[in-house]
Tab-separated table of C-alpha atoms in Angstrom:
chain	number	residue	atom	x	y	z
L	212	MET	CA	93.923	189.612	70.569
L	213	LYS	CA	95.085	187.233	67.859
L	214	LYS	CA	98.584	185.835	68.249
L	215	THR	CA	99.466	186.926	64.739
L	216	GLU	CA	98.552	190.551	65.371
L	217	PRO	CA	101.716	192.676	65.544
L	218	VAL	CA	102.514	194.406	68.797
L	219	LYS	CA	101.668	198.092	68.592
L	220	ALA	CA	102.990	199.410	71.874
L	221	PHE	CA	103.107	202.805	73.525
L	222	HIS	CA	105.227	203.689	76.545
L	223	LEU	CA	104.954	206.584	78.951
L	224	ARG	CA	105.939	207.508	82.484
L	225	PHE	CA	102.853	207.955	84.631
L	226	GLY	CA	102.295	208.145	88.376
L	227	SER	CA	99.665	210.807	89.081
L	228	HIS	CA	96.265	210.323	90.699
L	229	GLU	CA	95.304	213.820	89.538
L	230	LEU	CA	95.874	212.958	85.877
L	231	VAL	CA	94.013	209.643	85.748
L	232	GLU	CA	90.960	211.094	84.002
L	233	PRO	CA	92.860	212.835	81.153
L	234	PHE	CA	95.034	209.720	80.838
L	235	LYS	CA	91.949	207.534	80.392
L	236	GLN	CA	90.653	209.985	77.773
L	237	PHE	CA	94.017	209.759	76.004
L	238	ILE	CA	93.746	205.960	75.954
L	239	GLU	CA	90.212	206.036	74.575
L	240	LYS	CA	90.594	208.871	72.068
L	241	VAL	CA	94.193	208.481	70.846
L	242	LEU	CA	95.772	205.127	71.654
L	243	ALA	CA	92.792	202.855	70.991
L	244	PRO	CA	91.846	204.461	67.639
L	245	LYS	CA	95.498	204.152	66.529
L	246	GLY	CA	95.347	200.421	67.200
L	247	ILE	CA	97.688	200.407	70.208
L	248	ASN	CA	97.384	196.960	71.822
L	249	HIS	CA	100.162	197.135	74.446
L	250	LEU	CA	100.499	200.020	76.912
L	251	ILE	CA	103.679	200.181	78.997
L	252	ILE	CA	103.031	202.322	82.066
L	253	GLU	CA	106.258	203.274	83.799
L	254	CYS	CA	105.117	204.079	87.298
L	255	ASN	CA	108.315	203.216	89.189
L	256	THR	CA	108.070	204.471	92.780
L	257	SER	CA	105.209	206.852	91.883
L	258	PHE	CA	102.805	204.077	92.869
L	259	VAL	CA	101.189	204.364	96.314
L	260	PHE	CA	102.475	201.193	97.968
L	261	GLU	CA	100.396	199.770	100.780
L	262	LYS	CA	102.962	197.225	102.023
L	263	HIS	CA	105.838	199.687	101.797
L	264	PRO	CA	104.427	203.229	102.012
L	265	GLU	CA	107.930	204.463	102.823
L	266	VAL	CA	108.925	203.822	99.177
L	267	THR	CA	106.011	205.793	97.705
L	268	GLY	CA	107.104	208.782	95.657
L	269	GLY	CA	103.928	209.652	93.752
L	270	THR	CA	100.146	209.549	93.921
L	271	LEU	CA	99.005	206.685	91.655
L	272	THR	CA	96.746	204.491	93.790
L	273	LYS	CA	95.650	200.877	93.481
L	274	GLN	CA	92.162	202.085	92.546
L	275	ASP	CA	93.653	204.312	89.830
L	276	ALA	CA	95.506	201.306	88.428
L	277	ARG	CA	92.277	199.279	88.384
L	278	GLU	CA	90.454	202.045	86.515
L	279	ILE	CA	93.220	202.403	83.937
L	280	ALA	CA	93.377	198.634	83.459
L	281	SER	CA	89.605	198.489	83.011
L	282	VAL	CA	89.636	201.129	80.260
L	283	CYS	CA	92.480	199.305	78.521
L	284	LYS	CA	90.654	195.977	78.735
L	285	GLN	CA	87.572	197.508	77.132
L	286	HIS	CA	89.732	198.483	74.152
L	287	GLY	CA	91.772	195.289	73.876
L	288	ILE	CA	94.939	196.902	75.215
L	289	ARG	CA	97.343	194.842	77.300
L	290	VAL	CA	98.715	196.799	80.254
L	291	ILE	CA	102.377	196.234	81.104
L	292	PRO	CA	103.509	198.080	84.244
L	293	LEU	CA	107.164	199.107	84.369
L	294	PHE	CA	109.274	199.471	87.501
L	295	GLN	CA	112.935	200.317	87.069
L	296	CYS	CA	114.957	197.492	88.623
L	297	LEU	CA	118.648	197.529	89.514
L	298	GLY	CA	119.553	200.828	87.812
L	299	HIS	CA	117.854	204.225	87.569
L	300	GLN	CA	117.368	204.480	91.327
L	301	GLY	CA	117.479	208.255	91.074
L	302	TRP	CA	119.169	210.821	88.808
L	303	GLY	CA	122.781	211.839	89.180
L	304	GLY	CA	123.768	211.411	92.802
L	305	ALA	CA	120.208	212.021	94.004
L	306	GLN	CA	118.481	208.958	95.429
L	307	ASN	CA	114.942	207.922	94.536
L	308	THR	CA	112.472	207.188	97.310
L	309	LEU	CA	113.479	203.512	97.440
L	310	LEU	CA	117.095	204.284	98.280
L	311	LYS	CA	116.086	207.127	100.578
L	312	ALA	CA	114.028	204.627	102.567
L	313	TYR	CA	116.648	201.863	102.315
L	314	PRO	CA	120.060	203.511	101.871
L	315	GLU	CA	121.751	200.248	102.817
L	316	LEU	CA	120.694	198.850	99.410
L	317	ASP	CA	122.680	201.510	97.501
L	318	GLU	CA	125.498	200.137	95.330
L	319	THR	CA	127.399	203.445	95.571
L	320	PRO	CA	126.643	205.101	98.947
L	321	HIS	CA	129.989	206.927	98.774
L	322	VAL	CA	128.862	209.011	95.761
L	323	PRO	CA	127.819	212.562	96.804
L	324	LEU	CA	124.107	213.327	96.568
L	325	ASP	CA	124.845	216.333	94.351
L	326	ALA	CA	127.003	214.377	91.870
L	327	LYS	CA	126.261	215.166	88.231
L	328	TRP	CA	126.950	213.605	84.839
L	329	PRO	CA	129.577	212.990	83.489
L	330	GLU	CA	131.128	212.233	86.877
L	331	PHE	CA	128.162	210.026	87.772
L	332	PHE	CA	125.002	209.008	85.883
L	333	CYS	CA	122.560	207.470	88.360
L	334	ARG	CA	122.408	205.042	91.255
L	335	SER	CA	121.692	201.318	91.305
L	336	TRP	CA	120.680	198.990	94.075
L	337	CYS	CA	123.181	196.317	95.028
L	338	PRO	CA	122.249	193.035	93.313
L	339	LEU	CA	124.039	191.038	96.025
L	340	HIS	CA	122.488	192.699	99.064
L	341	PRO	CA	120.675	189.930	100.992
L	342	GLU	CA	117.534	192.063	101.508
L	343	VAL	CA	117.099	193.608	98.065
L	344	ASN	CA	115.086	190.863	96.357
L	345	LYS	CA	112.554	190.528	99.167
L	346	LEU	CA	111.753	194.241	98.953
L	347	ALA	CA	111.782	194.363	95.139
L	348	PHE	CA	109.497	191.347	94.777
L	349	GLU	CA	106.973	192.782	97.234
L	350	LEU	CA	106.893	196.109	95.369
L	351	LEU	CA	106.541	194.439	91.958
L	352	GLY	CA	103.902	192.046	93.222
L	353	GLU	CA	101.774	194.878	94.541
L	354	ILE	CA	101.888	196.670	91.179
L	355	ILE	CA	101.027	193.455	89.304
L	356	ASP	CA	98.022	192.897	91.545
L	357	ALA	CA	96.817	196.488	91.214
L	358	PHE	CA	96.910	196.458	87.400
L	359	GLU	CA	95.829	192.788	87.250
L	360	ALA	CA	98.725	192.460	84.814
L	361	ASP	CA	99.861	189.356	82.943
L	362	ALA	CA	103.174	190.980	81.939
L	363	PHE	CA	105.762	193.147	83.629
L	364	HIS	CA	108.626	195.353	82.430
L	365	ILE	CA	111.680	195.521	84.691
L	366	GLY	CA	113.454	198.400	82.901
L	367	MET	CA	117.197	197.801	83.486
L	368	ASP	CA	118.453	200.181	80.812
L	369	GLU	CA	121.571	202.289	81.224
L	370	VAL	CA	122.920	200.386	84.232
L	371	TYR	CA	126.409	201.722	84.882
L	372	ALA	CA	126.694	201.565	88.682
L	373	ILE	CA	127.423	197.852	89.034
L	374	ALA	CA	130.360	195.909	90.546
L	375	ASP	CA	131.521	199.130	92.162
L	376	ASP	CA	134.971	199.032	93.723
L	377	HIS	CA	133.576	200.463	96.965
L	378	CYS	CA	130.786	197.870	97.362
L	379	PRO	CA	131.853	195.228	99.908
L	380	ARG	CA	129.712	192.592	98.176
L	381	CYS	CA	130.253	193.405	94.486
L	382	LYS	CA	133.841	194.616	94.398
L	383	GLY	CA	135.893	192.609	91.931
L	384	LYS	CA	132.917	190.643	90.642
L	385	ASP	CA	132.199	190.131	86.940
L	386	ARG	CA	129.690	192.732	85.728
L	387	ALA	CA	128.015	190.326	83.307
L	388	GLU	CA	127.524	187.738	86.044
L	389	LEU	CA	126.031	190.338	88.379
L	390	PHE	CA	123.725	191.672	85.687
L	391	ALA	CA	122.609	188.160	84.719
L	392	LYS	CA	121.983	187.330	88.377
L	393	ALA	CA	119.707	190.353	88.751
L	394	VAL	CA	117.772	189.407	85.607
L	395	ASN	CA	117.490	185.758	86.612
L	396	ASP	CA	116.367	186.585	90.137
L	397	LEU	CA	113.590	188.775	88.739
L	398	HIS	CA	112.702	186.115	86.153
L	399	GLY	CA	112.411	183.554	88.921
L	400	TYR	CA	109.881	185.659	90.794
L	401	LEU	CA	107.928	187.189	87.913
L	402	VAL	CA	107.801	184.303	85.437
L	403	LYS	CA	108.186	181.193	87.547
L	404	GLU	CA	106.344	182.324	90.671
L	405	ARG	CA	103.830	184.900	89.404
L	406	GLY	CA	103.361	183.517	85.897
L	407	VAL	CA	103.672	186.848	84.086
L	408	GLN	CA	105.591	187.538	80.883
L	409	LEU	CA	108.847	189.442	81.402
L	410	PHE	CA	109.881	192.452	79.324
L	411	MET	CA	113.048	194.558	79.648
L	412	TRP	CA	115.138	197.125	77.780
L	413	ALA	CA	117.917	195.519	75.752
L	414	ASP	CA	120.704	198.112	75.618
L	415	ARG	CA	122.960	196.440	78.219
L	416	PHE	CA	123.087	193.329	76.004
L	417	ASN	CA	124.395	195.241	72.976
L	418	ASP	CA	128.155	194.871	72.550
L	419	SER	CA	129.173	198.365	71.432
L	420	GLU	CA	132.353	197.121	69.794
L	421	ALA	CA	130.504	194.526	67.718
L	422	THR	CA	127.452	196.654	66.861
L	423	GLY	CA	128.905	200.145	66.594
L	424	TYR	CA	126.383	201.536	69.092
L	425	ASN	CA	127.348	204.299	71.505
L	426	GLN	CA	127.637	203.895	75.288
L	427	TRP	CA	123.908	204.555	75.785
L	428	GLU	CA	122.484	202.184	73.192
L	429	GLY	CA	125.239	199.659	73.787
L	430	ASP	CA	127.526	198.290	76.468
L	431	THR	CA	131.181	199.282	76.705
L	432	PHE	CA	132.248	197.460	79.865
L	433	GLY	CA	131.034	193.896	79.807
L	434	THR	CA	127.374	193.442	80.729
L	435	HIS	CA	126.538	192.316	77.163
L	436	ARG	CA	127.976	188.889	77.967
L	437	ALA	CA	125.016	188.321	80.306
L	438	LEU	CA	122.853	187.645	77.233
L	439	SER	CA	123.974	184.023	77.085
L	440	ALA	CA	123.083	183.490	80.745
L	441	ILE	CA	119.411	184.558	80.796
L	442	PRO	CA	116.218	182.771	79.623
L	443	THR	CA	115.140	183.375	76.036
L	444	ASP	CA	111.484	183.776	77.030
L	445	ILE	CA	112.299	187.365	78.091
L	446	VAL	CA	111.001	189.913	75.558
L	447	LEU	CA	113.810	192.329	74.702
L	448	MET	CA	112.819	195.897	73.881
L	449	ASP	CA	115.724	197.239	71.829
L	450	TRP	CA	115.605	201.041	71.737
L	451	HIS	CA	117.278	203.272	69.171
L	452	TYR	CA	116.058	206.837	68.873
L	453	ASP	CA	118.264	208.305	66.148
L	454	LYS	CA	118.667	207.204	62.554
L	455	LEU	CA	121.705	204.926	62.310
L	456	ASP	CA	123.548	203.282	59.448
L	457	SER	CA	122.396	199.893	60.762
L	458	TYR	CA	120.739	198.243	63.763
L	459	PRO	CA	122.474	194.857	63.947
L	460	SER	CA	121.195	194.009	67.422
L	461	ILE	CA	117.751	193.048	66.109
L	462	GLY	CA	119.163	190.185	64.064
L	463	ILE	CA	121.538	189.185	66.864
L	464	PHE	CA	118.745	188.862	69.412
L	465	LEU	CA	116.496	186.973	66.991
L	466	GLU	CA	119.241	184.529	66.077
L	467	LYS	CA	119.832	183.828	69.762
L	468	GLY	CA	116.189	182.862	70.225
L	469	PHE	CA	114.733	185.981	71.842
L	470	SER	CA	111.565	187.811	70.895
L	471	VAL	CA	112.257	191.472	70.157
L	472	ILE	CA	110.277	194.688	70.071
L	473	PRO	CA	112.203	197.515	68.366
L	474	SER	CA	111.495	200.711	70.281
L	475	CYS	CA	111.609	204.234	68.866
L	476	TRP	CA	111.015	207.718	70.273
L	477	TYR	CA	109.428	210.769	68.651
L	478	LYS	CA	111.797	211.226	65.663
L	479	THR	CA	109.715	210.142	62.696
L	480	GLU	CA	112.343	209.386	60.059
L	481	ALA	CA	114.492	207.504	62.561
L	482	ALA	CA	111.501	205.432	63.678
L	483	LEU	CA	110.465	204.526	60.140
L	484	ASP	CA	114.032	203.608	59.205
L	485	PHE	CA	114.390	201.455	62.326
L	486	LEU	CA	111.112	199.632	61.624
L	487	GLU	CA	112.067	198.924	58.002
L	488	ALA	CA	115.536	197.682	58.974
L	489	SER	CA	114.098	195.490	61.758
L	490	GLU	CA	111.547	193.885	59.457
L	491	GLN	CA	114.236	193.240	56.874
L	492	GLN	CA	116.526	191.597	59.427
L	493	ALA	CA	113.677	189.502	60.800
L	494	SER	CA	112.802	188.255	57.309
L	495	GLN	CA	116.300	186.822	56.997
L	496	THR	CA	116.032	184.707	60.166
L	497	ALA	CA	114.454	181.307	60.749
L	498	ASN	CA	111.757	182.770	63.009
L	499	PRO	CA	110.776	186.187	61.687
L	500	GLU	CA	107.603	186.152	63.799
L	501	ARG	CA	109.747	186.768	66.879
L	502	MET	CA	110.120	190.379	65.728
L	503	LEU	CA	106.844	191.139	67.448
L	504	GLY	CA	106.039	194.664	66.251
L	505	MET	CA	107.216	198.036	67.518
L	506	ALA	CA	106.951	200.323	70.537
L	507	VAL	CA	106.758	204.106	70.463
L	508	THR	CA	108.275	205.478	73.662
L	509	SER	CA	107.652	208.905	75.162
L	510	TRP	CA	109.951	210.634	77.621
L	511	ASN	CA	108.250	213.997	77.952
L	512	GLY	CA	106.609	215.019	81.199
L	513	TRP	CA	102.929	214.236	80.739
L	514	ASP	CA	100.468	216.765	82.141
L	515	GLN	CA	96.855	217.664	81.414
L	516	GLN	CA	97.867	220.070	78.656
L	517	SER	CA	99.945	217.480	76.791
L	518	PHE	CA	97.205	214.837	77.016
L	519	GLU	CA	94.631	217.349	75.761
L	520	LYS	CA	96.914	218.459	72.933
L	521	LEU	CA	97.243	214.947	71.511
L	522	ILE	CA	93.548	214.249	72.010
L	523	SER	CA	92.732	217.318	69.877
L	524	MET	CA	95.045	216.312	67.021
L	525	ASN	CA	94.270	214.251	63.927
L	526	SER	CA	96.292	212.729	61.130
L	527	THR	CA	95.325	215.313	58.520
L	528	GLN	CA	96.993	218.066	60.581
L	529	ILE	CA	100.403	216.384	60.476
L	530	THR	CA	102.278	215.968	57.206
L	531	ARG	CA	105.194	213.574	56.728
L	532	ASP	CA	107.522	216.483	55.975
L	533	GLY	CA	108.573	219.416	58.096
L	534	GLU	CA	110.006	220.016	61.533
L	535	LEU	CA	107.649	219.812	64.483
L	536	ASP	CA	107.933	220.237	68.219
L	537	GLU	CA	108.384	217.042	70.225
L	538	LEU	CA	104.729	216.332	71.036
L	539	ASP	CA	103.575	217.030	67.481
L	540	GLU	CA	106.287	214.795	66.081
L	541	LEU	CA	105.472	212.101	68.650
L	542	TYR	CA	101.897	212.118	67.354
L	543	ARG	CA	103.111	211.902	63.746
L	544	THR	CA	105.428	209.003	64.602
L	545	LEU	CA	102.689	207.181	66.492
L	546	ASP	CA	100.325	207.677	63.576
L	547	LEU	CA	102.758	206.446	60.915
L	548	ILE	CA	104.244	203.521	62.848
L	549	THR	CA	100.858	202.092	63.840
L	550	SER	CA	99.613	202.429	60.262
L	551	LYS	CA	102.616	200.501	58.914
L	552	LEU	CA	102.448	197.593	61.363
């Protein structure tokens, strides 16, 4: 792939051995023809870990990963596995399989397992626990090896459980310093030790007060200050899913020396507006080439029916106008964004 070719990325959650064949068909018949050249596969704990089988929460095997990577390589698609680090260790008070296996790593063990939003969003691991990095690095390393990946996405969006007052290690600590430590620890292993390129979601670096973003797309309690304490070779994926008056974070990240991939969801008009605004902001900076392209994210639950539905679709069936269901609109957005990059 030429260095000047814009990034055309697609993201999905995937961790099913049973769906590998329809997924490969989806890559060959939808993503490759659309020109997708980066595929972010969020497997999280759905990967079948050999070193730590106790963490396994899905059925995606090492052989499955090899097969997927092989299909992608045939079509010039770079595979970027994603494993949620620090935050998103479950939903609500429920623990994911990592924290079920290692409850001592939980930042908020006092939170009831049946806690729900808005009382509690989701769990994090403790960034200061002396055993957390050893486990995390072994899990990430196994996924990298399975996919034979040269890049890795550490997630880290929507981290709210950090510097909890009940954590004996983190209580009273600065949230930005803790967040930066987690990022830098992962950078040290992934970039310096394994030699892979590091990607992550950017929302915790967005100062809500300065940008006008809400508490999901931006930070309201201090982690944004970590931006000045992390390496600029990290690729920031800045997600905004609704049409906004402006998206100032793109220019902010570019001016600070980071490479950025604006990331949309299925809403077509919002995605097109975000891409146009990002390109305009990039053109006003000294290094516009650091606005690398765009990613289309998907957050639906992928099954055989949804893969087959998109495989059967074509551009002539989807007009620019009109309301569509989520999968249809996702296809339209994917079609239009890739054609404009």
